[in-house]
Short mmCIF file of C-alpha atoms in Angstrom, two decimals:
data_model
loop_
_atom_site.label_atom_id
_atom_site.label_comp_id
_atom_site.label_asym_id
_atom_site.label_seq_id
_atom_site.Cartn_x
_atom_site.Cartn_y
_atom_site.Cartn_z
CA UNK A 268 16.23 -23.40 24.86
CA UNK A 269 19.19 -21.07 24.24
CA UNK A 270 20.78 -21.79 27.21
CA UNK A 271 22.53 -24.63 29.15
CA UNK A 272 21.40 -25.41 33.20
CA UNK A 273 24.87 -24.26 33.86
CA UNK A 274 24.81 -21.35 31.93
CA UNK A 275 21.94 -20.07 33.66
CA UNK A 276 24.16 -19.42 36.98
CA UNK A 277 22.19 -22.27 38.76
CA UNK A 278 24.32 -23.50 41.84
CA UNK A 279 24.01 -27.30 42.83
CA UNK A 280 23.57 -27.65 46.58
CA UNK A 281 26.61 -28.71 48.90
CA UNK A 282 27.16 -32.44 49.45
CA UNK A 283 26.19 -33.86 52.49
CA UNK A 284 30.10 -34.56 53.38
CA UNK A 285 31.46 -31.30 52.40
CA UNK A 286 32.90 -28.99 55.44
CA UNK A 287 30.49 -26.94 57.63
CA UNK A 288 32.97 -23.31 55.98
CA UNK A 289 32.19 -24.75 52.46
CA UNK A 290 28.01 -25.07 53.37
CA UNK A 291 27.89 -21.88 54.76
CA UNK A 292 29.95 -20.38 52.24
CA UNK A 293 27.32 -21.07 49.42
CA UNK A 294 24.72 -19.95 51.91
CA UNK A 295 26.18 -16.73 51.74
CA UNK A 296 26.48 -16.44 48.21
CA UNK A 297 23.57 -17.36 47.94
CA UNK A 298 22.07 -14.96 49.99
CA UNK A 299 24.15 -12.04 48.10
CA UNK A 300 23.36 -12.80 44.57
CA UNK A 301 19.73 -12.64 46.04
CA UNK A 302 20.08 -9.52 47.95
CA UNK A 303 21.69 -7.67 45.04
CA UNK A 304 19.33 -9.18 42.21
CA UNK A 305 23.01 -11.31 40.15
CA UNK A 306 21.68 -12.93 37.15
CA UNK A 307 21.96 -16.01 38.73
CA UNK A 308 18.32 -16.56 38.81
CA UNK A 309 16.82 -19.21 36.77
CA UNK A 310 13.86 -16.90 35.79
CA UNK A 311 16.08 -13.98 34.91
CA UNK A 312 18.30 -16.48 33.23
CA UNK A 313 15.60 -17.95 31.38
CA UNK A 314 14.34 -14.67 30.15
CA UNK A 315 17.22 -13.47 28.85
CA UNK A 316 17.99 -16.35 27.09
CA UNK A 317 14.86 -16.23 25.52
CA UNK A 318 15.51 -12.42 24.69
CA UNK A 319 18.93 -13.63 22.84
CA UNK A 320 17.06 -16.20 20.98
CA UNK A 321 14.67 -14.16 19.84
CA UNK A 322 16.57 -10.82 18.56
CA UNK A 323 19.42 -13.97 16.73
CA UNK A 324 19.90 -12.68 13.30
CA UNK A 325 19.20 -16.03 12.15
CA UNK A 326 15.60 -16.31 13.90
CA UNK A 327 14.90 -12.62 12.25
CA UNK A 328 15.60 -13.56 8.95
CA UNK A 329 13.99 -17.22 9.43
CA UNK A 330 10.70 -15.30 10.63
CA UNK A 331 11.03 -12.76 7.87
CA UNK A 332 11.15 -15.16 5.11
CA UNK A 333 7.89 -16.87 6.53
CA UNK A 334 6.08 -13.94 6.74
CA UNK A 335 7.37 -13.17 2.83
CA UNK A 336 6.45 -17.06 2.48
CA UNK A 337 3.18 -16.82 3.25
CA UNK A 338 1.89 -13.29 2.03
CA UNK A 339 -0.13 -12.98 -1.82
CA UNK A 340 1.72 -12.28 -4.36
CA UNK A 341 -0.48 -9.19 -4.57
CA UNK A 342 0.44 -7.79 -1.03
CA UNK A 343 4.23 -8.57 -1.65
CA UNK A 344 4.41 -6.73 -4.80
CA UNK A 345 2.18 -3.57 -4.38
CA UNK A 346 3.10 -3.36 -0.73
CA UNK A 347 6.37 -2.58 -1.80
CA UNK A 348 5.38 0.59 -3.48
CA UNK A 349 7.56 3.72 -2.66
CA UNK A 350 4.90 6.19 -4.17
CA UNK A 351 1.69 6.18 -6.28
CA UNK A 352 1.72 8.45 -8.62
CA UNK A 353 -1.51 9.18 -10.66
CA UNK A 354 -2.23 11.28 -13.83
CA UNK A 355 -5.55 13.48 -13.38
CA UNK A 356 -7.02 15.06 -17.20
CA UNK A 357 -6.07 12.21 -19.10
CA UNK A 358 -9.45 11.11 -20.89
CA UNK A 359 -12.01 14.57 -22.49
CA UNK A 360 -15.04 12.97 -21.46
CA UNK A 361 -13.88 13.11 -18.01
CA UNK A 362 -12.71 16.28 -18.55
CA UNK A 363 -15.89 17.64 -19.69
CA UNK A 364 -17.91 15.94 -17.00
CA UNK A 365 -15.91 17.96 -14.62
CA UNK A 366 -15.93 20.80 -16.55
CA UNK A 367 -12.24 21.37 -16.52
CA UNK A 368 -9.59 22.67 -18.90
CA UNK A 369 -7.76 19.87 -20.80
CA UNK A 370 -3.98 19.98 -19.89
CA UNK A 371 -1.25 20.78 -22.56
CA UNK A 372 0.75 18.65 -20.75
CA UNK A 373 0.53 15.72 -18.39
CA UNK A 374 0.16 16.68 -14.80
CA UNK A 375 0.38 14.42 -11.91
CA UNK A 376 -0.34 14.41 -8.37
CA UNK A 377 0.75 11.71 -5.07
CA UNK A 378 -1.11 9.19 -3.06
CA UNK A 379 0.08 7.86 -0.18
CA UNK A 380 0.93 4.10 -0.29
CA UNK A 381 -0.98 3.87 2.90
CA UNK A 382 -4.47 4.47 1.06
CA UNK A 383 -4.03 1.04 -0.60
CA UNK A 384 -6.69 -0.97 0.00
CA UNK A 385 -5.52 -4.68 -1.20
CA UNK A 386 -8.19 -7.15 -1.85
CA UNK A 387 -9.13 -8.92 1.11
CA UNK A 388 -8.90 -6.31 3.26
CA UNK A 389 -11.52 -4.70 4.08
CA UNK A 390 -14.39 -2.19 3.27
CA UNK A 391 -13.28 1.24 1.57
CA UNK A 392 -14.13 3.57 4.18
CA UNK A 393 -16.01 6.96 3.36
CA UNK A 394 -15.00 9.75 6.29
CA UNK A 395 -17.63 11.98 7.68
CA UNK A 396 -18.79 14.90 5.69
CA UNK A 397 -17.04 13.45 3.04
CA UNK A 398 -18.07 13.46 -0.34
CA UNK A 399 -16.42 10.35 -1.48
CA UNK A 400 -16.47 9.60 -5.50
CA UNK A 401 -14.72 7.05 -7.29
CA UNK A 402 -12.71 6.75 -10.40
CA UNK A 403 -11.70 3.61 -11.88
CA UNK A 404 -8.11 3.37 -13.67
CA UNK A 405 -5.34 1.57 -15.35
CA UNK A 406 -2.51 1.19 -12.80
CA UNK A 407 0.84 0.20 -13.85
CA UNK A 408 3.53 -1.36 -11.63
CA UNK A 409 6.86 0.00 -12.09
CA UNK A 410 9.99 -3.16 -12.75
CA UNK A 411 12.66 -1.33 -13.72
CA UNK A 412 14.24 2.23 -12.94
CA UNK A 413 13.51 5.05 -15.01
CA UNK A 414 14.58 8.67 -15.12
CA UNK A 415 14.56 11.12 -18.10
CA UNK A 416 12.73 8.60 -19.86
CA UNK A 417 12.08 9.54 -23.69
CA UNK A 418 8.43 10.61 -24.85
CA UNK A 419 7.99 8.54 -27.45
CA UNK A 420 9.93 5.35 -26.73
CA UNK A 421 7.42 3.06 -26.41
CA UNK A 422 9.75 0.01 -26.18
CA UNK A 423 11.24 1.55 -23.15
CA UNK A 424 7.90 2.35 -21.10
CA UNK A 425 6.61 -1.10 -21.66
CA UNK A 426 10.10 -3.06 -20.82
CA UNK A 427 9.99 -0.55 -17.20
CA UNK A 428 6.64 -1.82 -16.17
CA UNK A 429 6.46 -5.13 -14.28
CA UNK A 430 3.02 -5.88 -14.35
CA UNK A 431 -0.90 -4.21 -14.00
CA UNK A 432 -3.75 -4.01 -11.97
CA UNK A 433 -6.63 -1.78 -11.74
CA UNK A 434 -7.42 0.83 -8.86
CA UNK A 435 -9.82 3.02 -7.74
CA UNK A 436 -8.69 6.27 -6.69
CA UNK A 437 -11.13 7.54 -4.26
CA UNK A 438 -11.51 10.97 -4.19
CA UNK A 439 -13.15 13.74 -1.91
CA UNK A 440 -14.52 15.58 -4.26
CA UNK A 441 -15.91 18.55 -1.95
CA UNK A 442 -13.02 18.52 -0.50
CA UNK A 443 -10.70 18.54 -3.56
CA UNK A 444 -13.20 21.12 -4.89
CA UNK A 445 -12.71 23.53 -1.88
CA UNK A 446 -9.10 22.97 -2.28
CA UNK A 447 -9.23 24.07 -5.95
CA UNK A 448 -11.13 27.55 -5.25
CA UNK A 449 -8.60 28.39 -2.67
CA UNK A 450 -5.55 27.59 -4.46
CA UNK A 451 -4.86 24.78 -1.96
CA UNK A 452 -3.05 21.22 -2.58
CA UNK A 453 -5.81 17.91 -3.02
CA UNK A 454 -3.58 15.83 -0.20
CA UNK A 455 -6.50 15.64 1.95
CA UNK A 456 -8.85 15.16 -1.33
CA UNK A 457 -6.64 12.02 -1.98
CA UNK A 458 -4.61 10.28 0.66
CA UNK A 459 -7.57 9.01 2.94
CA UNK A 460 -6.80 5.71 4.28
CA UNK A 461 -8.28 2.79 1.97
CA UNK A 462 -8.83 5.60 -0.83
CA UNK A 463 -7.16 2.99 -3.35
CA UNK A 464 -9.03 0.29 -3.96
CA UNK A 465 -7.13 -2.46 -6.31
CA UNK A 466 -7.02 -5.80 -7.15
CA UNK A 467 -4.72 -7.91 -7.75
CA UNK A 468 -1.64 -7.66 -9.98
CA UNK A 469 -2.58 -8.65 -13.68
CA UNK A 470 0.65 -10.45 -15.21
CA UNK A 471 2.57 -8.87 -17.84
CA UNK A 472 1.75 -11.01 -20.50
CA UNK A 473 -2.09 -10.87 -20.25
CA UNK A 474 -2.25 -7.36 -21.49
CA UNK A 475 -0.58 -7.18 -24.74
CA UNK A 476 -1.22 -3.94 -25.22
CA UNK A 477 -1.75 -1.48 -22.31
CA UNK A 478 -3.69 1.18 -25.02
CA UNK A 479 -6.29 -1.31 -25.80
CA UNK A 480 -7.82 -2.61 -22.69
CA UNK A 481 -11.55 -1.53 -21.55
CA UNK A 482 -12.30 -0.23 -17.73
CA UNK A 483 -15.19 -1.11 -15.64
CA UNK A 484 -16.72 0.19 -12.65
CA UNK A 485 -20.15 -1.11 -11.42
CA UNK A 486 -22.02 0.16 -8.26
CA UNK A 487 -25.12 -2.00 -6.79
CA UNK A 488 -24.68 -4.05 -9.98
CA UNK A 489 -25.66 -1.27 -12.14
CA UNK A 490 -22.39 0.15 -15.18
CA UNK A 491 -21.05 3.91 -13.77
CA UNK A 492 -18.07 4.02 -15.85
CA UNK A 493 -17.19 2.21 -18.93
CA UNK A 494 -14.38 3.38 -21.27
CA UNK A 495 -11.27 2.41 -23.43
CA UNK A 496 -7.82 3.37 -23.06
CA UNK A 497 -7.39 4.07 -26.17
CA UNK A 498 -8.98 7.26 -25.45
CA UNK A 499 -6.01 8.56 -23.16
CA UNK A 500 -5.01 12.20 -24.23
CA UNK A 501 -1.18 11.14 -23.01
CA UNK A 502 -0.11 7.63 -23.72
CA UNK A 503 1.96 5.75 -21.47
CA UNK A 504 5.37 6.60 -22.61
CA UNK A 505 4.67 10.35 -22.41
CA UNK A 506 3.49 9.79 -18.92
CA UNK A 507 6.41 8.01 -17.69
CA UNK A 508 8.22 10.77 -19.82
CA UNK A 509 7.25 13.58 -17.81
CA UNK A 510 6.86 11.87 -14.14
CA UNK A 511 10.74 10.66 -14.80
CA UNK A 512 11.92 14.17 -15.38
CA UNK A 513 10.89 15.39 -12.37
CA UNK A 514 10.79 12.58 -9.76
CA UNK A 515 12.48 8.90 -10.81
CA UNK A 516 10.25 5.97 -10.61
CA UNK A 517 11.85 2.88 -8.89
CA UNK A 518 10.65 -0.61 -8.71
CA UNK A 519 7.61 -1.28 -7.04
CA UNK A 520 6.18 2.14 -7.43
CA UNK A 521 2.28 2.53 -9.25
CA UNK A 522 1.29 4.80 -11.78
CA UNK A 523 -2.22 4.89 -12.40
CA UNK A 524 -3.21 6.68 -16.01
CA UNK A 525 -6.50 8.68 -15.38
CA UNK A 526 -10.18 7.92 -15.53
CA UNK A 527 -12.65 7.77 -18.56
CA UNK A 528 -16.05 9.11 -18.17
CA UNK A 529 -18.83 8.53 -15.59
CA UNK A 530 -17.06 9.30 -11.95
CA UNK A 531 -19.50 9.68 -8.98
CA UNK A 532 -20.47 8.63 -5.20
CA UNK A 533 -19.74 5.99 -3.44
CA UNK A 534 -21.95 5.83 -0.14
CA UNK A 535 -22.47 3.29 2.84
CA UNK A 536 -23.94 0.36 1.54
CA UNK A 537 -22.90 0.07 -1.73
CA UNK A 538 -21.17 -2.94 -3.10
CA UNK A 539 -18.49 -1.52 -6.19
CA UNK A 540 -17.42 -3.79 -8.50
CA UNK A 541 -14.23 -2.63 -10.98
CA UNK A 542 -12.35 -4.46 -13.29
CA UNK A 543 -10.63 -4.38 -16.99
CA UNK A 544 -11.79 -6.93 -20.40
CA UNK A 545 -9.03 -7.69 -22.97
CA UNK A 546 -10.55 -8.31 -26.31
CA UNK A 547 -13.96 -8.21 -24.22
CA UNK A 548 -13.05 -10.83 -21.69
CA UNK A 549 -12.72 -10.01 -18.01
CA UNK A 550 -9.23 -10.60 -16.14
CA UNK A 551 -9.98 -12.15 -13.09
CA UNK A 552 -6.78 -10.95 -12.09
CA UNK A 553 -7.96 -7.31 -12.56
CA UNK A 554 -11.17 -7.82 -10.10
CA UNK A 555 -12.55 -5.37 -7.75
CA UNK A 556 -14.97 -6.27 -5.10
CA UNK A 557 -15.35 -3.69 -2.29
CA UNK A 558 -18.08 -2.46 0.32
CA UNK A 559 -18.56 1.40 1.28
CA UNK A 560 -18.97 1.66 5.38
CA UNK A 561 -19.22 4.86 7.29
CA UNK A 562 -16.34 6.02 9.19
CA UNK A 563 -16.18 5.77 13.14
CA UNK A 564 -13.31 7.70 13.96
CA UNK A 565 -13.71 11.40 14.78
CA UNK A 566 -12.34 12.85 12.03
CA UNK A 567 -14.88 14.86 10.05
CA UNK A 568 -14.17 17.25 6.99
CA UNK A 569 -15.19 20.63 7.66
CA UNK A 570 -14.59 23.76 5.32
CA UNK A 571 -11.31 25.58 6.24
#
């Protein structure tokens, strides 16, 4: 305890040989620290003791260090993400399948860090009237600083990223295809919570080269999408390139790369399995294991 029994204000009681003034004397003080509520209580005492004790610097950063202590190295990495910032156009197959124009440039859009969905934590969670499809990608986790970044220093882009791991960014698609007939933003499209699936983070080193790795998503056991990033229209260092001229990436932040071929639903009651092969072995590091449920909030997506 914080405090000592003297510090909490408690008065022994008057000897049996002290004066009748000096026993009435503490009677009446007593009696006035009780009337007007004085701190002299031992419950108020021991309260705010406690209260001290607690809100100590030392016991904050004590109980913040445990928490740190005991938290995957997953969640204390990718937690700390300040932005996710994904590239959409980046493979033609998946361009085609979407029958969309193939960008001159790359062009990049925002998740919110709160649609992560870290392994362990749950189901990904499709809202009502939501047509929810998936899209398995590359995701790279920033290290280093980077701002006005050059397009074709591939030294540079590889020495800013920390480590990997592979999402899946969720998307609305009849939402983000309403938005695109009415000239609107994809926020909504997007930023769902537990829209980004991901596993783990993949270590540095076990992906010698970031162009040359092979995505995976399954659903019910049976191959959706299947692809090699070798086939990215925009390599890495001409997508940190143009994201660092406009906004600059700071540690901790994810940039996922685009999506090859083969995007579709996701309902209640499938089981999705994603994941990446190096030299056509899995990463168990780069595993994705995730149930669909229905929503039960009221939210419910409804044309504007």
């Amino acid at each position: 305890m914080c405090g000592s029994a003297s510090d909490r204000g408690e008065e022994s009681p008057p000897s049996s040989d002290a004066s009748p003034e000096a026993r009435s004397s503490v009677g009446i003080n007593q009696h006035q620290k009780s009337k007007y509520n004085y701190h002299s209580r031992p419950q108020l005492n021991l309260f705010l003791s406690s209260f001290v004790c607690v809100f100590n610097p030392v016991f904050i950063m004590f109980a913040l260090r445990r928490t740190m202590a005991t938290m995957s190295p997953q969640a204390s990495i990718l937690k700390q993400a300040g932005k996710v910032v994904c590239i959409g156009r980046n493979y033609a197959d998946h361009i085609a399948e979407l029958s969309n124009a193939k960008p001159k440039q790359p062009f990049f859009f925002l998740k919110p860090p709160s649609s992560m969905l870290l392994p362990g934590e749950g189901p990904c969670v499709r809202p009502k009237g939501v047509d929810m499809h998936f899209e398995v990608e590359l995701a790279l986790v920033m290290g280093k600083t980077v701002r006005d970044l050059k397009p074709d220093d591939l030294t540079g882009a590889l020495e800013a990223i920390k480590a990997y791991a592979i999402a899946i960014d969720m998307t609305a698609r009849n939402t983000q295809n309403e938005a695109k007939r009415k000239g609107l933003p994809w926020d909504i499209a997007k930023g769902f919570d537990t829209f980004l699936p991901m596993s783990g983070v993949i270590p540095k080193e076990a992906i010698a080269d970031p162009h040359e790795v092979e995505l995976f998503l399954e659903v019910n056991g049976q191959v959706r999408q299947r692809g090699s990033t070798n086939l990215m229209i925009f390599r890495i260092p001409r997508i940190l390139s143009d994201i660092s001229r406009v906004m600059t990436l700071q540690p901790g932040d994810v940039v996922l790369t685009g999506t090859p071929a083969g995007v579709g639903p996701a309902v209640p009651g499938d089981k999705v399995r994603a994941g990446v092969r190096v030299a056509g072995r899995e990463l168990l590091e780069g595993k994705i294991e995730v149930a669909v449920e229905e929503s039960t909030r009221d939210y419910e997506f409804a044309e504007t």
